[in-house]
Short mmCIF file of C-alpha atoms in Angstrom, two decimals:
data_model
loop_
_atom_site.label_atom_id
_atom_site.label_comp_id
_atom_site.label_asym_id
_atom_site.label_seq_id
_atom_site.Cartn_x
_atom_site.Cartn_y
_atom_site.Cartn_z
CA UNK Y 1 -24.21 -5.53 4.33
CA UNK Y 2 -22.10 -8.45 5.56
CA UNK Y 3 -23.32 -8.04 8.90
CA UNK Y 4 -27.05 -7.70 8.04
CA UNK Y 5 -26.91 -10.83 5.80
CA UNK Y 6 -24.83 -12.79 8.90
CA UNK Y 7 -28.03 -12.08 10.98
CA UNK Y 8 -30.92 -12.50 8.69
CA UNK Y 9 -29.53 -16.06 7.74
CA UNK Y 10 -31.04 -17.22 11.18
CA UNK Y 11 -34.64 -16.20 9.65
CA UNK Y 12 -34.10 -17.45 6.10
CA UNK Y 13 -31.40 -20.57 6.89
CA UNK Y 14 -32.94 -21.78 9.90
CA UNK Y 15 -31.12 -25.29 9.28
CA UNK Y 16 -27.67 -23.14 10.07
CA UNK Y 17 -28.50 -21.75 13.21
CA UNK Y 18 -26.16 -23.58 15.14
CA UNK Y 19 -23.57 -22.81 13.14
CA UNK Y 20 -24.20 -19.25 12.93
CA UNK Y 21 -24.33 -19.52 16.91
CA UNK Y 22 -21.58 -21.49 17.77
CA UNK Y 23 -19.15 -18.82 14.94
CA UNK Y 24 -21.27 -15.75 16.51
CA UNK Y 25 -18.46 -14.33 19.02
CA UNK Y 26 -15.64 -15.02 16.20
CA UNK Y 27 -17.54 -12.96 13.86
CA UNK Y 28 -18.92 -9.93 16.18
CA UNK Y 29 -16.40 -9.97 19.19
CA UNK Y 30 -13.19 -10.81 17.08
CA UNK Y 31 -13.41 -10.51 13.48
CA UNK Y 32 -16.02 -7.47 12.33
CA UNK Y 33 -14.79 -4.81 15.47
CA UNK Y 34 -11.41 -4.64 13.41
CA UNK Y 35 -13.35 -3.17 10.53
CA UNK Y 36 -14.56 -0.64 12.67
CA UNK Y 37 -10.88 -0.13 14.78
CA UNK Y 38 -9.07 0.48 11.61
CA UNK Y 39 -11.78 3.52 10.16
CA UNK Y 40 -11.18 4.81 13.37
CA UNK Y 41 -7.57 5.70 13.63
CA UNK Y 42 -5.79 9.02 12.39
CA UNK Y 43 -3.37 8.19 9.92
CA UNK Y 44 -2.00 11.87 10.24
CA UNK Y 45 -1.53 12.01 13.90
CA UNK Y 46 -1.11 8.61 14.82
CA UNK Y 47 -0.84 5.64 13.15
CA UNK Y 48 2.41 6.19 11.15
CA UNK Y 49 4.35 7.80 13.26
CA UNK Y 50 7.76 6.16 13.58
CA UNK Y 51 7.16 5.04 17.08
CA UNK Y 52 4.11 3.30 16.31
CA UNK Y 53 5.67 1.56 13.62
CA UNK Y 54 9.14 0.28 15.36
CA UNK Y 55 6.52 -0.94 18.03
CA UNK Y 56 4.67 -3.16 15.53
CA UNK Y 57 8.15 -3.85 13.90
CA UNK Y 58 9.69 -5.34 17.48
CA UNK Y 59 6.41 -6.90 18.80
CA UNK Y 60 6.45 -8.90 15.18
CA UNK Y 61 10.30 -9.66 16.18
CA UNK Y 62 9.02 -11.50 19.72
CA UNK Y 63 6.30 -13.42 18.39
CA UNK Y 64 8.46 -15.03 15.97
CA UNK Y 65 11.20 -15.68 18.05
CA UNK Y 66 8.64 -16.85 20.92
CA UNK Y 67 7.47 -19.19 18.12
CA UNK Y 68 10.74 -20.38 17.88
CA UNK Y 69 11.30 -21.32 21.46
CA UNK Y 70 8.10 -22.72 21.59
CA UNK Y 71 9.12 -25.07 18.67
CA UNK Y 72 12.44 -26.14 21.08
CA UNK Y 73 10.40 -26.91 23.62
CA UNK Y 74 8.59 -29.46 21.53
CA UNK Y 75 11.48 -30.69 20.03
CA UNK Y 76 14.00 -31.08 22.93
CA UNK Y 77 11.54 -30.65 26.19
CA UNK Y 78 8.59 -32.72 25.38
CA UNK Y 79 10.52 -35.10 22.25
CA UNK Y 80 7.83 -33.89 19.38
CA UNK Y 81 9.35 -34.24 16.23
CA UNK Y 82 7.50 -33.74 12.96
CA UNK Y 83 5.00 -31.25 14.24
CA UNK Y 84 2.64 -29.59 12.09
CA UNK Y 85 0.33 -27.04 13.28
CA UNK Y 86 -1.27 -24.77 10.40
CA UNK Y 87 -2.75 -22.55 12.93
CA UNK Y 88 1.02 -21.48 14.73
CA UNK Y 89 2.35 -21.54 10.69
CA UNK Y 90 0.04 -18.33 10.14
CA UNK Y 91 0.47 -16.71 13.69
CA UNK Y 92 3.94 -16.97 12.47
CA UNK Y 93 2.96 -15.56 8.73
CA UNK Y 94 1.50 -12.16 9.61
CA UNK Y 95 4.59 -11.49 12.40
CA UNK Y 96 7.44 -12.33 9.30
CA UNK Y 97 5.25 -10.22 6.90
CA UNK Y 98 5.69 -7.17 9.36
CA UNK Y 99 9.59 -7.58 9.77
CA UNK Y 100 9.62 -8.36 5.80
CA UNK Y 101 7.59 -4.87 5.22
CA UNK Y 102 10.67 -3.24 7.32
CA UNK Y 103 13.38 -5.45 5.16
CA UNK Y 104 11.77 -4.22 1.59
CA UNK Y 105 11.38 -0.27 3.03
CA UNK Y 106 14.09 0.02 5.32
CA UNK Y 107 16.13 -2.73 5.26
CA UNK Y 108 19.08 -3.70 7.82
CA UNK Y 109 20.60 -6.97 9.05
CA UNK Y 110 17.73 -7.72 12.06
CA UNK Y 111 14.72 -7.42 9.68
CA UNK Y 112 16.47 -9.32 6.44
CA UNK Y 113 17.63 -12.30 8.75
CA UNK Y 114 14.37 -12.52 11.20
CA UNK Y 115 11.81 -12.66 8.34
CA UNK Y 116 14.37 -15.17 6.57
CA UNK Y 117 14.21 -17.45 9.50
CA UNK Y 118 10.10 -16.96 9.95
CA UNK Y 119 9.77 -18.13 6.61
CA UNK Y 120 12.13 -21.13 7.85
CA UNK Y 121 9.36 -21.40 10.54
CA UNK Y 122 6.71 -21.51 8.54
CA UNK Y 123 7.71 -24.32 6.66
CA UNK Y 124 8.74 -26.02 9.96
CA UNK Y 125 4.84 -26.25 10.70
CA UNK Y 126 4.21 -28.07 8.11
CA UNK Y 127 1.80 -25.49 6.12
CA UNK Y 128 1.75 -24.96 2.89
CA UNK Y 129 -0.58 -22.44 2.60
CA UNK Y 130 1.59 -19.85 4.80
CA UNK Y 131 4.08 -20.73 2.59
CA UNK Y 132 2.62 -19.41 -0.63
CA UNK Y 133 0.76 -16.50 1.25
CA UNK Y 134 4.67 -15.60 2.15
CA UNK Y 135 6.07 -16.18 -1.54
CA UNK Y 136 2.77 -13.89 -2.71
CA UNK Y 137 3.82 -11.28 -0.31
CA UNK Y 138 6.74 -10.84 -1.98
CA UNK Y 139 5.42 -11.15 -5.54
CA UNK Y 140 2.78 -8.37 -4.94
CA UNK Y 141 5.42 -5.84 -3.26
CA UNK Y 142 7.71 -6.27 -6.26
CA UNK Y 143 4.78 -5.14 -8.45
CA UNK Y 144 2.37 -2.48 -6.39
CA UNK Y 145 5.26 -0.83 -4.21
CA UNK Y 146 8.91 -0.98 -5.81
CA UNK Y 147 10.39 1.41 -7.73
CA UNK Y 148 11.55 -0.11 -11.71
CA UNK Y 149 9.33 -2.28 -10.68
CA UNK Y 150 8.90 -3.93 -14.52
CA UNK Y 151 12.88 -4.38 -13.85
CA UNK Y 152 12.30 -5.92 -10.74
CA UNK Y 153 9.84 -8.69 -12.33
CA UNK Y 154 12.36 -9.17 -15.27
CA UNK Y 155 14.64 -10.30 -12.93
CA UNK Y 156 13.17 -12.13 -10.98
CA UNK Y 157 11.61 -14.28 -13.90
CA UNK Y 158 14.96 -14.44 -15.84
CA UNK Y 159 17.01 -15.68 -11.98
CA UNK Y 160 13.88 -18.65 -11.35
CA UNK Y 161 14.09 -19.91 -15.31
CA UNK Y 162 17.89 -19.99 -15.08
CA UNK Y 163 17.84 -21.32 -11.78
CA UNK Y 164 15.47 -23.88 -12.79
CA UNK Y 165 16.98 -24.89 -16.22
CA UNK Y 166 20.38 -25.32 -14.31
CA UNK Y 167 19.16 -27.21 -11.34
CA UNK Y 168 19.45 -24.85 -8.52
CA UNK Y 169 15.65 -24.81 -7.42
CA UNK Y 170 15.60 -28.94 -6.89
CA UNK Y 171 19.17 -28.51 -5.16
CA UNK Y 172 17.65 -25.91 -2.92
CA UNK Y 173 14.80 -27.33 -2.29
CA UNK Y 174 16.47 -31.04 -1.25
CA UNK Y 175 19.03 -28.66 1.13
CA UNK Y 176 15.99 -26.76 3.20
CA UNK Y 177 14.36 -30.21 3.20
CA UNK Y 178 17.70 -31.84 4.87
CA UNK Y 179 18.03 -29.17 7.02
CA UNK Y 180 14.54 -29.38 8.49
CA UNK Y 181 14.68 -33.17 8.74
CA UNK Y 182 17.68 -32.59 10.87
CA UNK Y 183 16.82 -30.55 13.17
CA UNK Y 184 13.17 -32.75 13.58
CA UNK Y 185 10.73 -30.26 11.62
CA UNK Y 186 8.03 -31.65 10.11
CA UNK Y 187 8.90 -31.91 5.92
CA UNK Y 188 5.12 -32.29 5.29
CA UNK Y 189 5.41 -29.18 2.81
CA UNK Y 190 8.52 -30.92 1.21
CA UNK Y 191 6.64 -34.70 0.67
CA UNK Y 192 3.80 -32.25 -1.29
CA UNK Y 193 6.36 -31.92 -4.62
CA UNK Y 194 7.16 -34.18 -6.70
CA UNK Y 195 10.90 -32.80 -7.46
CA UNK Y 196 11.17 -34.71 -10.81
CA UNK Y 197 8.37 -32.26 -11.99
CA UNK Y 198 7.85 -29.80 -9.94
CA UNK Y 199 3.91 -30.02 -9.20
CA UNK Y 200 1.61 -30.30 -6.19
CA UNK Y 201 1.02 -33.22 -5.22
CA UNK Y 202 -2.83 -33.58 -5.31
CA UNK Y 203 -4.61 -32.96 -2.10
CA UNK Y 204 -7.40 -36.32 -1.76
CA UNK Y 205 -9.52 -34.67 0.83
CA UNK Y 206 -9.13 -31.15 -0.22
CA UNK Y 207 -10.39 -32.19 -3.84
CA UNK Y 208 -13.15 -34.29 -1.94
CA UNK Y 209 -14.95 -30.87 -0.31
CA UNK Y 210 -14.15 -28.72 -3.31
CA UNK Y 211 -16.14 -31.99 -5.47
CA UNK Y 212 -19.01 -31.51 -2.55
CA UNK Y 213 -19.52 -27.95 -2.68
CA UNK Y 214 -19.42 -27.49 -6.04
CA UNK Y 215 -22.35 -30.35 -6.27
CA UNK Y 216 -24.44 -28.15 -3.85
CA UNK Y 217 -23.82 -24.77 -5.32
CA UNK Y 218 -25.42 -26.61 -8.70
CA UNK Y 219 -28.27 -27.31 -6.26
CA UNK Y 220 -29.28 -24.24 -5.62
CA UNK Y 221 -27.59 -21.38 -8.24
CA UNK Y 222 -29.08 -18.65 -7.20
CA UNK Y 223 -29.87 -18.21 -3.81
CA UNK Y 224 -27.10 -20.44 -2.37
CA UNK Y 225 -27.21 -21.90 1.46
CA UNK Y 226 -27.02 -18.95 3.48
CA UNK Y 227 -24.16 -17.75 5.36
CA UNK Y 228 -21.79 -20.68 7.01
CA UNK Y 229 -23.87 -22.53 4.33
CA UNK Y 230 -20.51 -24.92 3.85
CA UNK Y 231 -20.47 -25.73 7.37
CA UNK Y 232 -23.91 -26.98 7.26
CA UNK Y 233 -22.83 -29.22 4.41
CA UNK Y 234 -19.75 -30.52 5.10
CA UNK Y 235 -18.90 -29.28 9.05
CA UNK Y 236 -16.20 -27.23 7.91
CA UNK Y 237 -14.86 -24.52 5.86
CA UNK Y 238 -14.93 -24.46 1.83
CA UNK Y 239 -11.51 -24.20 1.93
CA UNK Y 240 -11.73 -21.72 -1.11
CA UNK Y 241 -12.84 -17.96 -1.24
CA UNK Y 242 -15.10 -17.95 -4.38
CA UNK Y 243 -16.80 -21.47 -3.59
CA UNK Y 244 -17.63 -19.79 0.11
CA UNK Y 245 -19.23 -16.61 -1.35
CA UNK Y 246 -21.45 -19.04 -3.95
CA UNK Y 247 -22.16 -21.13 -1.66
CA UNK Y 248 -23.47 -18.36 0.85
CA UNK Y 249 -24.99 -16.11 -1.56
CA UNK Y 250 -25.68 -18.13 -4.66
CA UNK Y 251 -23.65 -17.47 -7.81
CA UNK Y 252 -25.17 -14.01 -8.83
CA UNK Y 253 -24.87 -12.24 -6.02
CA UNK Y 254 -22.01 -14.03 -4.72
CA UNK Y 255 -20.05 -12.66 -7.62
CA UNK Y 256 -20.96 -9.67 -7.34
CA UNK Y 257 -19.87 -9.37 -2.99
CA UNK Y 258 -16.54 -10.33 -4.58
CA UNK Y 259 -16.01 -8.02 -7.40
CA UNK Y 260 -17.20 -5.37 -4.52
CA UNK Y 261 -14.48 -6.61 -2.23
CA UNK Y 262 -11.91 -6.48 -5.36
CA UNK Y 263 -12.99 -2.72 -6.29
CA UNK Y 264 -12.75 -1.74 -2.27
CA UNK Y 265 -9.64 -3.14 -1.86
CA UNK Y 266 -7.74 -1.49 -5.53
CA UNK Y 267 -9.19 1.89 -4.36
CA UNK Y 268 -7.77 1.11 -1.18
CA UNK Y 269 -4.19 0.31 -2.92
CA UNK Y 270 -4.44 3.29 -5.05
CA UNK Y 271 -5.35 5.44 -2.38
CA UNK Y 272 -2.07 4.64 -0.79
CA UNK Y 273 0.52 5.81 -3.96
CA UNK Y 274 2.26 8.11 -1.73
CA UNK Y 275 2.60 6.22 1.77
CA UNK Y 276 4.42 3.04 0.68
CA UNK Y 277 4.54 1.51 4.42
CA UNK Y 278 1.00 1.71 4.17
CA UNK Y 279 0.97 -0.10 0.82
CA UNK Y 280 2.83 -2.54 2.60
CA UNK Y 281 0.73 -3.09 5.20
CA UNK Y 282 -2.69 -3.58 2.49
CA UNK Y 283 -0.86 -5.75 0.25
CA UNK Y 284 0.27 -8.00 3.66
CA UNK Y 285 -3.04 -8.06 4.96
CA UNK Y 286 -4.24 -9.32 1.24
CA UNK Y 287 -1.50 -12.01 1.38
CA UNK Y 288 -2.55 -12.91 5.15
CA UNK Y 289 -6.32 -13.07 4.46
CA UNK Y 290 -7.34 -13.12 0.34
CA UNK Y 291 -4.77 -15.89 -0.86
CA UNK Y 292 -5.15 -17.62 2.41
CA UNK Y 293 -8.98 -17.68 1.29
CA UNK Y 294 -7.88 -20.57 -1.67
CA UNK Y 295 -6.52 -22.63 1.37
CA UNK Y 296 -7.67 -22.51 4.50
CA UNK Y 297 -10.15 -20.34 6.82
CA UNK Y 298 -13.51 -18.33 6.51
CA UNK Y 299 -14.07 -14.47 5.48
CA UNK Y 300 -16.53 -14.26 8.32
CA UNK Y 301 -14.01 -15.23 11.16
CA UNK Y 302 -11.08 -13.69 10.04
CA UNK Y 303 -9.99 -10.82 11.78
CA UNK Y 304 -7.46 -9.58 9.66
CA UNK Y 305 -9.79 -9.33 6.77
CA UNK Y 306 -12.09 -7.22 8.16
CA UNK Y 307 -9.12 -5.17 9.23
CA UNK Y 308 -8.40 -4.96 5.41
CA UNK Y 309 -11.54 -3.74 4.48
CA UNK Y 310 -11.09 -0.93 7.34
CA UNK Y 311 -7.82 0.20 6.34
CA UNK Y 312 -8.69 0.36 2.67
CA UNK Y 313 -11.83 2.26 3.64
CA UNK Y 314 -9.50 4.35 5.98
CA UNK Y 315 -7.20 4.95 3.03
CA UNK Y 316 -9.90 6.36 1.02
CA UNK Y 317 -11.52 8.66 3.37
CA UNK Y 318 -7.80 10.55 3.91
CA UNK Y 319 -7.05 10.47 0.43
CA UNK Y 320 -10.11 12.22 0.28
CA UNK Y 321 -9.16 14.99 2.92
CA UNK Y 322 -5.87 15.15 1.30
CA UNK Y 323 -4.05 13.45 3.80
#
């Protein structure tokens, strides 16, 4: 359906053609073939065998190590200090996921300390929507694919309201921020909270396109702008998931594409009860792609998310055959 509605927007959107052009080869070279990769692979004979994992496991190792060097470079090579670069922050996000999907299943000293110090990367880009994609990761493992898992969220709740009643969060918080100022990473996800209280700082220009799109998704309720309808209107992204699927579809049947996507992907996760690495894997591709949605990006060039809705259909099918 995605896919038919992509092309029939250049007969009934004509005024986003060149958008739909110039985001054609994201969508139908790079993003929508993962959908299609993922149905395709044998979970039996294949994709979970322990090889294939530990090769995803060590290639996630490299990239975020290579990320790291790359970082030196800038900062002792070429003299960049303060760099922030969103896009290399969630390269960086999806690698540390994998290696924190080995710490939480099978942990050991590599994949506890690597996807401690891609997190430490992350926030050295400057992003802070990586950052809370990471911090969701974690939050939706504790509750879809631990065991006590009510425990789990006990104590976790209990150790931040201590930790914040006493202190320690604001005390952390100014430490990482030293630490990163010292060694010349940018602190732009630091200078967003306000310590004193604890809150996002607002976001001017973020608040401006949310304050544009909602104006033209009251233009036209129903039937919305057609796909890439936000780019047409503002030259960029919506910057939220729900505001992108109104805006494209109208309000009706935008809501209902993403109560669709919620019921495909929960049938996905439940489909997965007994394989808990492939849990793992769904409920990092949801961090990666469906909170990323609220901050940056676009359903219809993101690769990964298409690769969610493959694997969750893949999940299905096997449960299906028993598998």
């Amino acid at each position: 359906m995605l896919i038919f509605s992509y092309l029939l927007s250049y007969f009934l959107k004509p005024e986003n053609e060149i958008y739909l052009t110039e985001n054609i080869d994201n969508v139908f070279i790079s993003a929508v073939p993962m959908f299609f990769l993922m149905q395709s692979l044998d979970m039996e004979n294949m994709i979970w065998k322990k090889s294939v994992k530990e090769w995803l496991y060590y290639l996630s190792i490299l990239i975020t190590i290579t990320s790291s060097m790359y970082m030196f470079y800038l900062l002792n090579i070429r003299g960049i200090v303060n760099y922030d670069n969103g896009n290399m922050a969630y390269i960086v996000l999806m690698s540390a996921l994998v290696v924190l999907t080995k710490a939480f299943l099978n942990p050991d000293v590599i994949s506890i300390v690597v996807s401690g110090f891609g997190f430490i990367m992350i926030l050295s880009y400057g992003a802070r929507g990586p950052c809370l994609c990471f911090l969701a990761y974690i939050f939706l493992h504790i509750c879809f694919n631990t065991k006590k898992r009510i425990l789990w969220i006990i104590l976790c709740a209990v150790a931040i309201i201590i930790a914040y009643r006493i202190g320690w969060i604001d005390m952390l918080l100014d430490s990482l921020q030293n630490f990163v100022a010292k060694m010349g990473l940018s602190t732009r996800v630091f200078d967003f909270l306000y310590y004193d209280s604890g809150q996002w700082e607002s976001d001017a220009d973020r608040m401006r396109i949310y304050g544009i799109i909602r104006s033209a998704i009251e233009e036209r309720p129903l039937l919305g702008h057609g796909i890439l309808g936000d780019r047409a209107i503002i030259g960029g992204w919506s910057h939220n998931f729900i505001y992108e699927l109104w805006i494209d579809f109208g309000i009706v049947i935008g809501t209902l594409v993403l109560i669709g996507f919620a019921i495909h992907i929960i049938r996905g996760l439940l489909a997965t009860k007994r394989n808990s690495y492939a849990r793992g894997m769904i409920l990092l591709l949801i961090s990666g792609t469906v909170v990323m949605f609220f901050f940056s990006g676009s359903l219809w060039v993101s690769k990964y998310f298409f690769m969610l809705l493959g694997f969750c259909s893949l999940s299905i099918r096997d449960k299906r055959k028993g598998l």
